[in-house]
mmCIF file of C-alpha atoms in Angstrom:
data_model
loop_
_atom_site.group_PDB
_atom_site.id
_atom_site.type_symbol
_atom_site.label_atom_id
_atom_site.label_comp_id
_atom_site.label_asym_id
_atom_site.label_seq_id
_atom_site.Cartn_x
_atom_site.Cartn_y
_atom_site.Cartn_z
ATOM 1 C CA MET A 1 -133.535 -21.755 70.447
ATOM 2 C CA ASN A 2 -132.945 -22.478 74.461
ATOM 3 C CA LYS A 3 -134.415 -26.045 74.447
ATOM 4 C CA VAL A 4 -130.962 -27.376 71.574
ATOM 5 C CA LEU A 5 -128.782 -25.000 73.307
ATOM 6 C CA VAL A 6 -129.937 -26.565 76.338
ATOM 7 C CA PHE A 7 -129.533 -29.882 75.005
ATOM 8 C CA VAL A 8 -126.262 -29.569 74.017
ATOM 9 C CA SER A 9 -125.243 -27.907 76.801
ATOM 10 C CA SER A 10 -126.676 -30.612 79.246
ATOM 11 C CA VAL A 11 -125.522 -33.883 77.243
ATOM 12 C CA ALA A 12 -121.400 -32.065 77.528
ATOM 13 C CA LEU A 13 -121.710 -31.139 81.362
ATOM 14 C CA ALA A 14 -123.423 -35.131 82.605
ATOM 15 C CA ALA A 15 -119.454 -36.462 80.407
ATOM 16 C CA CYS A 16 -117.043 -33.469 82.752
ATOM 17 C CA ASP A 17 -115.878 -31.282 86.025
ATOM 18 C CA VAL A 18 -116.152 -28.214 83.860
ATOM 19 C CA SER A 19 -114.344 -26.873 87.234
ATOM 20 C CA SER A 20 -111.342 -29.369 86.800
ATOM 21 C CA ILE A 21 -110.493 -28.185 83.446
ATOM 22 C CA GLY A 22 -108.741 -25.926 82.504
ATOM 23 C CA ILE A 23 -106.997 -24.284 79.504
ATOM 24 C CA ASP A 24 -103.908 -25.924 78.055
ATOM 25 C CA THR A 25 -102.693 -22.783 76.842
ATOM 26 C CA PRO A 26 -103.273 -19.673 80.473
ATOM 27 C CA ALA A 27 -105.478 -17.255 78.458
ATOM 28 C CA THR A 28 -105.069 -14.044 80.680
ATOM 29 C CA GLY A 29 -101.595 -15.865 82.971
ATOM 30 C CA MET A 30 -99.271 -15.317 79.835
ATOM 31 C CA PRO A 31 -96.975 -13.681 79.766
ATOM 32 C CA PRO A 32 -97.209 -11.301 75.914
ATOM 33 C CA ALA A 33 -96.236 -14.413 73.016
ATOM 34 C CA THR A 34 -95.949 -12.507 69.413
ATOM 35 C CA ALA A 35 -95.715 -13.545 65.990
ATOM 36 C CA PRO A 36 -93.341 -11.263 63.489
ATOM 37 C CA SER A 37 -96.011 -9.347 61.275
ATOM 38 C CA ALA A 38 -94.661 -9.438 58.356
ATOM 39 C CA PRO A 39 -97.065 -7.980 56.759
ATOM 40 C CA SER A 40 -95.930 -7.818 52.950
ATOM 41 C CA ASP A 41 -96.698 -12.165 53.241
ATOM 42 C CA SER A 42 -100.137 -12.135 52.303
ATOM 43 C CA GLY A 43 -100.198 -15.743 53.204
ATOM 44 C CA PRO A 44 -101.869 -18.846 51.196
ATOM 45 C CA ALA A 45 -103.750 -18.072 48.375
ATOM 46 C CA LEU A 46 -107.817 -17.968 48.629
ATOM 47 C CA THR A 47 -108.897 -21.515 47.150
ATOM 48 C CA ALA A 48 -112.696 -20.078 48.124
ATOM 49 C CA ASP A 49 -115.102 -19.314 44.806
ATOM 50 C CA PRO A 50 -114.413 -15.834 43.574
ATOM 51 C CA ALA A 51 -117.739 -14.846 42.902
ATOM 52 C CA ALA A 52 -118.707 -16.922 47.080
ATOM 53 C CA LEU A 53 -116.874 -14.446 48.382
ATOM 54 C CA ALA A 54 -117.721 -11.415 46.850
ATOM 55 C CA ALA A 55 -121.385 -11.843 47.333
ATOM 56 C CA SER A 56 -120.658 -13.298 51.181
ATOM 57 C CA LEU A 57 -119.425 -9.189 52.324
ATOM 58 C CA VAL A 58 -122.918 -6.981 52.228
ATOM 59 C CA CYS A 59 -122.405 -3.085 53.665
ATOM 60 C CA THR A 60 -124.838 -0.608 54.957
ATOM 61 C CA GLY A 61 -123.867 2.724 54.920
ATOM 62 C CA ASP A 62 -120.882 3.646 52.699
ATOM 63 C CA LEU A 63 -117.468 2.274 53.309
ATOM 64 C CA ALA A 64 -115.861 5.132 51.138
ATOM 65 C CA SER A 65 -116.304 7.684 53.166
ATOM 66 C CA GLN A 66 -117.192 6.066 57.072
ATOM 67 C CA PRO A 67 -115.308 3.727 59.270
ATOM 68 C CA PRO A 68 -115.523 0.830 58.448
ATOM 69 C CA ALA A 69 -116.034 -2.014 60.820
ATOM 70 C CA LEU A 70 -117.214 -5.833 60.022
ATOM 71 C CA LEU A 71 -119.393 -8.240 61.598
ATOM 72 C CA VAL A 72 -118.152 -12.000 61.755
ATOM 73 C CA HIS A 73 -121.557 -14.208 62.631
ATOM 74 C CA GLY A 74 -121.388 -17.196 65.327
ATOM 75 C CA THR A 75 -121.638 -20.986 64.244
ATOM 76 C CA ALA A 76 -125.111 -22.021 62.550
ATOM 77 C CA VAL A 77 -126.491 -18.867 62.838
ATOM 78 C CA SER A 78 -126.519 -16.715 59.183
ATOM 79 C CA ALA A 79 -124.940 -13.164 60.098
ATOM 80 C CA GLU A 80 -128.845 -11.423 58.805
ATOM 81 C CA ALA A 81 -130.325 -13.734 62.249
ATOM 82 C CA ASN A 82 -127.047 -12.311 64.591
ATOM 83 C CA PHE A 83 -126.475 -8.996 64.362
ATOM 84 C CA SER A 84 -129.462 -7.270 61.635
ATOM 85 C CA TRP A 85 -131.990 -5.818 64.447
ATOM 86 C CA ASN A 86 -128.477 -5.437 66.875
ATOM 87 C CA TYR A 87 -124.980 -4.779 65.779
ATOM 88 C CA VAL A 88 -126.189 -3.273 61.958
ATOM 89 C CA PRO A 89 -128.848 -1.044 62.567
ATOM 90 C CA ALA A 90 -127.140 0.068 66.450
ATOM 91 C CA LEU A 91 -123.356 0.334 64.200
ATOM 92 C CA SER A 92 -124.791 2.307 61.322
ATOM 93 C CA THR A 93 -126.749 5.324 64.060
ATOM 94 C CA LEU A 94 -122.958 5.958 64.856
ATOM 95 C CA GLY A 95 -121.749 6.305 62.000
ATOM 96 C CA TYR A 96 -119.671 3.372 60.783
ATOM 97 C CA ALA A 97 -120.462 1.698 57.068
ATOM 98 C CA VAL A 98 -121.507 -2.008 59.241
ATOM 99 C CA CYS A 99 -120.470 -5.337 56.885
ATOM 100 C CA THR A 100 -121.477 -9.087 57.504
ATOM 101 C CA VAL A 101 -119.482 -11.981 55.979
ATOM 102 C CA GLN A 102 -121.602 -14.812 55.649
ATOM 103 C CA MET A 103 -119.242 -17.592 56.193
ATOM 104 C CA PRO A 104 -120.641 -21.513 53.701
ATOM 105 C CA ASN A 105 -123.203 -22.870 56.021
ATOM 106 C CA ASN A 106 -124.333 -20.801 58.659
ATOM 107 C CA GLY A 107 -120.262 -21.273 59.930
ATOM 108 C CA MET A 108 -120.614 -25.171 60.228
ATOM 109 C CA SER A 109 -118.675 -26.383 57.943
ATOM 110 C CA ASP A 110 -114.764 -26.439 57.955
ATOM 111 C CA ILE A 111 -113.097 -23.094 59.984
ATOM 112 C CA GLN A 112 -110.582 -22.992 57.828
ATOM 113 C CA ASP A 113 -112.394 -22.681 54.180
ATOM 114 C CA SER A 114 -114.537 -19.913 56.337
ATOM 115 C CA ALA A 115 -111.611 -18.214 57.788
ATOM 116 C CA GLU A 116 -111.125 -17.403 53.805
ATOM 117 C CA TYR A 117 -114.338 -15.742 53.661
ATOM 118 C CA ILE A 118 -112.963 -13.009 56.619
ATOM 119 C CA VAL A 119 -109.782 -12.496 54.918
ATOM 120 C CA HIS A 120 -111.440 -11.355 51.315
ATOM 121 C CA ALA A 121 -114.241 -9.462 53.896
ATOM 122 C CA LEU A 122 -110.501 -7.378 55.502
ATOM 123 C CA ARG A 123 -108.327 -7.039 52.145
ATOM 124 C CA GLU A 124 -111.808 -5.595 50.502
ATOM 125 C CA MET A 125 -113.725 -3.287 52.604
ATOM 126 C CA ASN A 126 -110.019 -1.183 53.115
ATOM 127 C CA ARG A 127 -109.383 -1.431 49.232
ATOM 128 C CA VAL A 128 -112.193 0.779 49.030
ATOM 129 C CA SER A 129 -112.071 2.398 52.518
ATOM 130 C CA GLY A 130 -108.420 2.561 52.778
ATOM 131 C CA ARG A 131 -108.803 3.012 56.323
ATOM 132 C CA LYS A 132 -108.250 -0.018 59.186
ATOM 133 C CA ILE A 133 -111.597 -1.629 60.550
ATOM 134 C CA GLN A 134 -113.222 -2.739 63.736
ATOM 135 C CA VAL A 135 -114.309 -6.256 63.657
ATOM 136 C CA LEU A 136 -116.708 -7.473 66.111
ATOM 137 C CA GLY A 137 -117.954 -11.465 66.300
ATOM 138 C CA HIS A 138 -120.226 -13.599 68.152
ATOM 139 C CA SER A 139 -118.200 -16.665 69.704
ATOM 140 C CA GLN A 140 -117.170 -18.021 66.658
ATOM 141 C CA GLY A 141 -117.172 -15.304 64.973
ATOM 142 C CA GLY A 142 -114.999 -13.589 67.496
ATOM 143 C CA MET A 143 -112.530 -16.960 67.265
ATOM 144 C CA ILE A 144 -112.361 -17.376 63.683
ATOM 145 C CA PRO A 145 -110.701 -14.137 62.678
ATOM 146 C CA ARG A 146 -107.829 -14.927 64.797
ATOM 147 C CA TRP A 147 -107.138 -17.631 61.884
ATOM 148 C CA ALA A 148 -106.964 -15.037 59.436
ATOM 149 C CA LEU A 149 -104.812 -12.329 61.613
ATOM 150 C CA ARG A 150 -102.370 -16.149 61.923
ATOM 151 C CA PHE A 151 -102.678 -17.459 59.186
ATOM 152 C CA TRP A 152 -102.875 -14.097 56.525
ATOM 153 C CA PRO A 153 -100.067 -11.811 58.137
ATOM 154 C CA ASP A 154 -101.319 -8.906 55.302
ATOM 155 C CA THR A 155 -104.361 -8.284 57.415
ATOM 156 C CA ARG A 156 -102.819 -7.376 60.617
ATOM 157 C CA ALA A 157 -101.937 -4.294 59.396
ATOM 158 C CA LEU A 158 -105.583 -4.040 58.385
ATOM 159 C CA VAL A 159 -107.379 -4.166 62.022
ATOM 160 C CA ASP A 160 -107.727 -1.600 64.232
ATOM 161 C CA ASP A 161 -109.845 -3.130 67.075
ATOM 162 C CA LEU A 162 -111.027 -7.160 67.157
ATOM 163 C CA ILE A 163 -113.740 -7.348 70.211
ATOM 164 C CA GLY A 164 -115.761 -10.894 71.128
ATOM 165 C CA PHE A 165 -118.512 -11.753 72.310
ATOM 166 C CA ALA A 166 -118.360 -15.317 73.776
ATOM 167 C CA SER A 167 -115.537 -16.514 71.677
ATOM 168 C CA SER A 168 -114.318 -19.842 71.327
ATOM 169 C CA ASN A 169 -110.797 -18.967 71.707
ATOM 170 C CA HIS A 170 -109.978 -21.932 73.744
ATOM 171 C CA GLY A 171 -112.376 -24.507 72.514
ATOM 172 C CA THR A 172 -115.488 -25.710 74.374
ATOM 173 C CA VAL A 173 -116.395 -28.286 76.638
ATOM 174 C CA ASP A 174 -119.392 -28.862 75.507
ATOM 175 C CA SER A 175 -118.880 -30.853 72.496
ATOM 176 C CA ILE A 176 -117.317 -33.346 73.586
ATOM 177 C CA ALA A 177 -119.836 -35.891 74.400
ATOM 178 C CA PHE A 178 -122.182 -34.371 71.221
ATOM 179 C CA CYS A 179 -119.543 -34.948 68.204
ATOM 180 C CA GLU A 180 -118.794 -38.565 70.048
ATOM 181 C CA ALA A 181 -122.062 -39.465 69.419
ATOM 182 C CA PRO A 182 -122.775 -41.931 66.810
ATOM 183 C CA GLY A 183 -122.229 -40.047 63.119
ATOM 184 C CA GLY A 184 -120.289 -37.513 64.881
ATOM 185 C CA CYS A 185 -121.061 -33.954 64.660
ATOM 186 C CA ALA A 186 -120.609 -31.316 62.493
ATOM 187 C CA GLU A 187 -117.244 -30.237 60.911
ATOM 188 C CA SER A 188 -116.780 -26.941 62.832
ATOM 189 C CA PHE A 189 -118.644 -28.564 66.212
ATOM 190 C CA TRP A 190 -115.075 -30.305 66.903
ATOM 191 C CA GLN A 191 -112.934 -27.828 65.902
ATOM 192 C CA GLN A 192 -114.539 -25.499 68.697
ATOM 193 C CA THR A 193 -113.449 -28.674 71.034
ATOM 194 C CA LEU A 194 -111.296 -27.949 73.435
ATOM 195 C CA GLY A 195 -107.834 -28.892 73.327
ATOM 196 C CA SER A 196 -108.665 -30.355 68.939
ATOM 197 C CA ASN A 197 -105.719 -30.006 66.399
ATOM 198 C CA PHE A 198 -107.568 -26.368 65.055
ATOM 199 C CA ILE A 199 -108.128 -24.942 68.695
ATOM 200 C CA THR A 200 -103.551 -26.072 69.218
ATOM 201 C CA ALA A 201 -102.458 -24.471 66.021
ATOM 202 C CA LEU A 202 -105.233 -21.925 66.838
ATOM 203 C CA ASN A 203 -102.807 -20.436 69.535
ATOM 204 C CA ALA A 204 -99.612 -22.396 69.461
ATOM 205 C CA ASP A 205 -96.928 -20.058 71.052
ATOM 206 C CA PHE A 206 -98.621 -16.995 70.403
ATOM 207 C CA GLU A 207 -102.333 -15.643 70.361
ATOM 208 C CA THR A 208 -102.428 -12.041 69.597
ATOM 209 C CA PHE A 209 -100.087 -9.042 67.845
ATOM 210 C CA ASP A 210 -98.970 -6.149 69.862
ATOM 211 C CA GLU A 211 -100.508 -3.874 66.807
ATOM 212 C CA ILE A 212 -104.323 -4.829 67.080
ATOM 213 C CA SER A 213 -106.186 -4.448 70.139
ATOM 214 C CA TYR A 214 -108.278 -7.445 71.244
ATOM 215 C CA THR A 215 -111.635 -6.916 73.409
ATOM 216 C CA SER A 216 -112.710 -10.045 74.804
ATOM 217 C CA ILE A 217 -116.208 -10.036 76.225
ATOM 218 C CA TYR A 218 -117.442 -13.202 78.101
ATOM 219 C CA THR A 219 -119.981 -14.232 80.474
ATOM 220 C CA TYR A 220 -120.321 -16.339 83.823
ATOM 221 C CA LEU A 221 -123.279 -17.525 82.634
ATOM 222 C CA ASP A 222 -121.641 -19.481 79.009
ATOM 223 C CA GLU A 223 -123.860 -22.211 78.869
ATOM 224 C CA ILE A 224 -122.490 -22.790 74.816
ATOM 225 C CA VAL A 225 -118.365 -21.708 75.142
ATOM 226 C CA VAL A 226 -117.528 -24.703 78.312
ATOM 227 C CA PRO A 227 -115.974 -23.365 81.129
ATOM 228 C CA ASN A 228 -115.587 -19.734 81.307
ATOM 229 C CA LEU A 229 -115.751 -19.670 85.013
ATOM 230 C CA PRO A 230 -115.072 -17.011 87.771
ATOM 231 C CA LEU A 231 -112.281 -18.653 89.320
ATOM 232 C CA THR A 232 -108.568 -17.832 87.883
ATOM 233 C CA ALA A 233 -106.810 -17.176 84.735
ATOM 234 C CA ASP A 234 -107.176 -20.507 82.921
ATOM 235 C CA THR A 235 -110.733 -21.199 83.259
ATOM 236 C CA GLN A 236 -111.889 -18.511 81.185
ATOM 237 C CA SER A 237 -111.795 -20.640 77.264
ATOM 238 C CA SER A 238 -112.612 -16.794 76.413
ATOM 239 C CA ALA A 239 -110.205 -15.385 77.515
ATOM 240 C CA LEU A 240 -106.586 -14.538 75.079
ATOM 241 C CA ALA A 241 -102.826 -13.726 76.251
ATOM 242 C CA GLY A 242 -101.032 -11.144 75.231
ATOM 243 C CA GLY A 243 -100.153 -7.541 76.896
ATOM 244 C CA ALA A 244 -101.724 -3.669 77.391
ATOM 245 C CA ASN A 245 -103.171 -4.463 73.927
ATOM 246 C CA VAL A 246 -105.937 -7.588 74.984
ATOM 247 C CA THR A 247 -109.174 -7.014 77.525
ATOM 248 C CA ASN A 248 -110.253 -9.687 78.897
ATOM 249 C CA VAL A 249 -113.261 -8.534 80.596
ATOM 250 C CA ALA A 250 -116.841 -10.790 82.263
ATOM 251 C CA THR A 251 -120.292 -8.881 81.633
ATOM 252 C CA GLN A 252 -120.243 -9.795 85.552
ATOM 253 C CA ASP A 253 -116.910 -7.775 86.884
ATOM 254 C CA VAL A 254 -118.945 -4.553 85.561
ATOM 255 C CA CYS A 255 -122.107 -5.802 86.443
ATOM 256 C CA PRO A 256 -122.550 -8.140 88.474
ATOM 257 C CA ASN A 257 -126.610 -9.412 88.568
ATOM 258 C CA ASN A 258 -125.445 -9.379 84.667
ATOM 259 C CA LEU A 259 -128.488 -12.269 83.056
ATOM 260 C CA GLY A 260 -126.992 -12.107 80.122
ATOM 261 C CA GLU A 261 -125.718 -15.838 78.501
ATOM 262 C CA HIS A 262 -123.378 -16.790 75.388
ATOM 263 C CA LEU A 263 -126.441 -15.897 72.872
ATOM 264 C CA ALA A 264 -127.080 -12.518 74.528
ATOM 265 C CA LEU A 265 -123.944 -12.020 74.877
ATOM 266 C CA GLY A 266 -123.849 -11.673 70.721
ATOM 267 C CA THR A 267 -127.445 -10.050 70.120
ATOM 268 C CA TYR A 268 -128.669 -7.888 72.477
ATOM 269 C CA ASP A 269 -126.996 -7.789 75.545
ATOM 270 C CA ALA A 270 -126.866 -4.122 77.053
ATOM 271 C CA VAL A 271 -123.075 -4.816 79.068
ATOM 272 C CA ALA A 272 -121.773 -6.272 76.341
ATOM 273 C CA TYR A 273 -122.397 -3.712 74.173
ATOM 274 C CA ALA A 274 -121.629 -0.816 76.408
ATOM 275 C CA ILE A 275 -117.597 -2.693 76.854
ATOM 276 C CA ALA A 276 -117.306 -3.194 73.060
ATOM 277 C CA LEU A 277 -118.774 0.849 72.800
ATOM 278 C CA ASP A 278 -115.728 1.641 75.232
ATOM 279 C CA ALA A 279 -113.081 -0.233 72.953
ATOM 280 C CA LEU A 280 -114.862 1.410 69.815
ATOM 281 C CA THR A 281 -114.182 4.948 70.937
ATOM 282 C CA HIS A 282 -111.075 4.996 73.118
ATOM 283 C CA ALA A 283 -107.010 3.728 72.087
ATOM 284 C CA GLY A 284 -106.504 0.618 72.605
ATOM 285 C CA PRO A 285 -108.856 -2.505 74.193
ATOM 286 C CA ALA A 286 -111.960 -1.406 76.537
ATOM 287 C CA ASP A 287 -111.313 -0.092 79.607
ATOM 288 C CA PRO A 288 -114.358 -1.909 82.136
ATOM 289 C CA ALA A 289 -113.479 1.212 84.493
ATOM 290 C CA ARG A 290 -114.876 3.885 82.156
ATOM 291 C CA VAL A 291 -118.482 1.700 81.403
ATOM 292 C CA PRO A 292 -120.987 3.397 82.847
ATOM 293 C CA LEU A 293 -122.633 1.548 85.411
ATOM 294 C CA THR A 294 -126.488 2.426 84.625
ATOM 295 C CA VAL A 295 -126.575 0.072 81.945
ATOM 296 C CA CYS A 296 -127.069 -2.996 84.675
ATOM 297 C CA LEU A 297 -131.294 -1.189 84.479
ATOM 298 C CA GLU A 298 -130.347 -1.310 81.000
ATOM 299 C CA PRO A 299 -132.680 -4.426 79.333
ATOM 300 C CA PHE A 300 -131.544 -4.525 75.235
ATOM 301 C CA MET A 301 -128.753 -2.389 73.865
ATOM 302 C CA PRO A 302 -128.987 0.523 71.368
ATOM 303 C CA GLY A 303 -130.652 -1.210 68.082
ATOM 304 C CA VAL A 304 -132.843 -3.225 69.526
ATOM 305 C CA ASP A 305 -136.384 -2.781 68.794
ATOM 306 C CA PRO A 306 -138.015 -3.947 72.630
ATOM 307 C CA THR A 307 -141.683 -4.181 70.040
ATOM 308 C CA THR A 308 -140.147 -6.898 68.044
ATOM 309 C CA PHE A 309 -136.932 -8.285 70.258
ATOM 310 C CA ILE A 310 -139.241 -11.049 70.814
ATOM 311 C CA THR A 311 -139.704 -12.045 67.526
ATOM 312 C CA ASP A 312 -136.024 -11.623 65.942
ATOM 313 C CA TYR A 313 -134.718 -13.810 68.332
ATOM 314 C CA ALA A 314 -137.180 -16.133 67.841
ATOM 315 C CA ALA A 315 -136.301 -15.765 64.132
ATOM 316 C CA ALA A 316 -132.431 -16.388 64.871
ATOM 317 C CA GLY A 317 -133.636 -19.192 67.066
ATOM 318 C CA MET A 318 -135.320 -20.643 64.235
ATOM 319 C CA VAL A 319 -132.362 -20.486 61.948
ATOM 320 C CA LEU A 320 -130.009 -22.589 64.681
ATOM 321 C CA GLY A 321 -131.753 -25.257 65.268
ATOM 322 C CA GLN A 322 -132.798 -25.917 61.971
ATOM 323 C CA THR A 323 -128.964 -25.226 60.456
ATOM 324 C CA VAL A 324 -128.040 -27.551 63.292
ATOM 325 C CA ALA A 325 -130.420 -30.174 62.856
ATOM 326 C CA ASN A 326 -129.750 -30.532 59.038
ATOM 327 C CA ALA A 327 -125.672 -29.973 59.560
ATOM 328 C CA VAL A 328 -123.706 -33.233 57.521
ATOM 329 C CA ARG A 329 -122.152 -35.196 60.547
ATOM 330 C CA VAL A 330 -118.026 -36.514 59.898
ATOM 331 C CA PRO A 331 -116.956 -38.476 61.992
ATOM 332 C CA GLU A 332 -114.064 -36.832 63.266
ATOM 333 C CA GLU A 333 -112.215 -33.467 63.008
ATOM 334 C CA PRO A 334 -110.885 -32.006 59.315
ATOM 335 C CA PRO A 335 -107.108 -32.723 58.767
ATOM 336 C CA LEU A 336 -105.744 -29.494 59.113
ATOM 337 C CA LYS A 337 -104.150 -27.237 55.810
ATOM 338 C CA CYS A 338 -100.760 -27.952 54.480
ATOM 339 C CA TYR A 339 -100.175 -23.836 55.645
ATOM 340 C CA VAL A 340 -100.456 -24.567 59.491
ATOM 341 C CA ASP A 341 -97.047 -26.657 59.798
ATOM 342 C CA ASN A 342 -95.557 -24.844 56.095
ATOM 343 C CA SER A 343 -96.082 -28.150 54.505
ATOM 344 C CA CYS A 344 -96.962 -27.457 51.328
ATOM 345 C CA GLN A 345 -95.767 -28.353 48.003
ATOM 346 C CA PRO A 346 -94.448 -25.061 46.348
#
């Protein structure tokens, strides 16, 4: 797994001086900017196969009696590889009904299509539970719910917290050289590139909604979502603009010696988990000041079995490597859907 990741990162970093790159929309320095909620607007009709949507949602526990939590996996890994050995058991122990949603082609396809799976998951979980949902996502999984919330307004009333781990909220420079190589790259790689049409549309004019609490957890050692640097507000790709309902925090802000990198944050990092737990157990987003510093000494988050960690982590790496190797490559970014600019014909 690390060989694949280092290859992608090193090629892009050789072509780009990340220290000189800022995010087009400053992340933490922006004043709050929100759009009308319009919760009665259900957004565009879902085009995905209903059977595929139904099969993509897998739940552990009883949605009818337990608080619901939705886990959204990252690019190139399956929901099982990402979460079955960490967040599913950890949140289940806390009493949550934990659901995972499996995106098409392990998140390598057009993110606009994958977002429909998130919309379906939120609606179905709320229908069964009657409660607002805690959403936790890793990498693309922390970003893609924001696309669903933006373009399917009814989903905003269904979400309590959105907690992202190393989320690609403003894209990454890592994919630039990768996608410009002969043959191009996977659709979602194009879309998660810094400055892509998709990222521009995702963040145009506003990034958050007041009725939802956002906690964006990232790492200064991220080798995949780049840049996430401890310099200025516009060098943190994962960070979100907003007001008191938004917390942006690096694991190193809590534990300066934390070595968690991109994959660690959404799979086994104890500091990232502790920050997420604070958000889950308090009103509003996480407050890093409430996180006990004893977590800095923990090698794994709850839910991770130290005796099987190596095999669990390696299995996730195999899924990632095989998915990237077998992905369909396209020469350019997929076009934006007509609902993005309201140009759809009635």
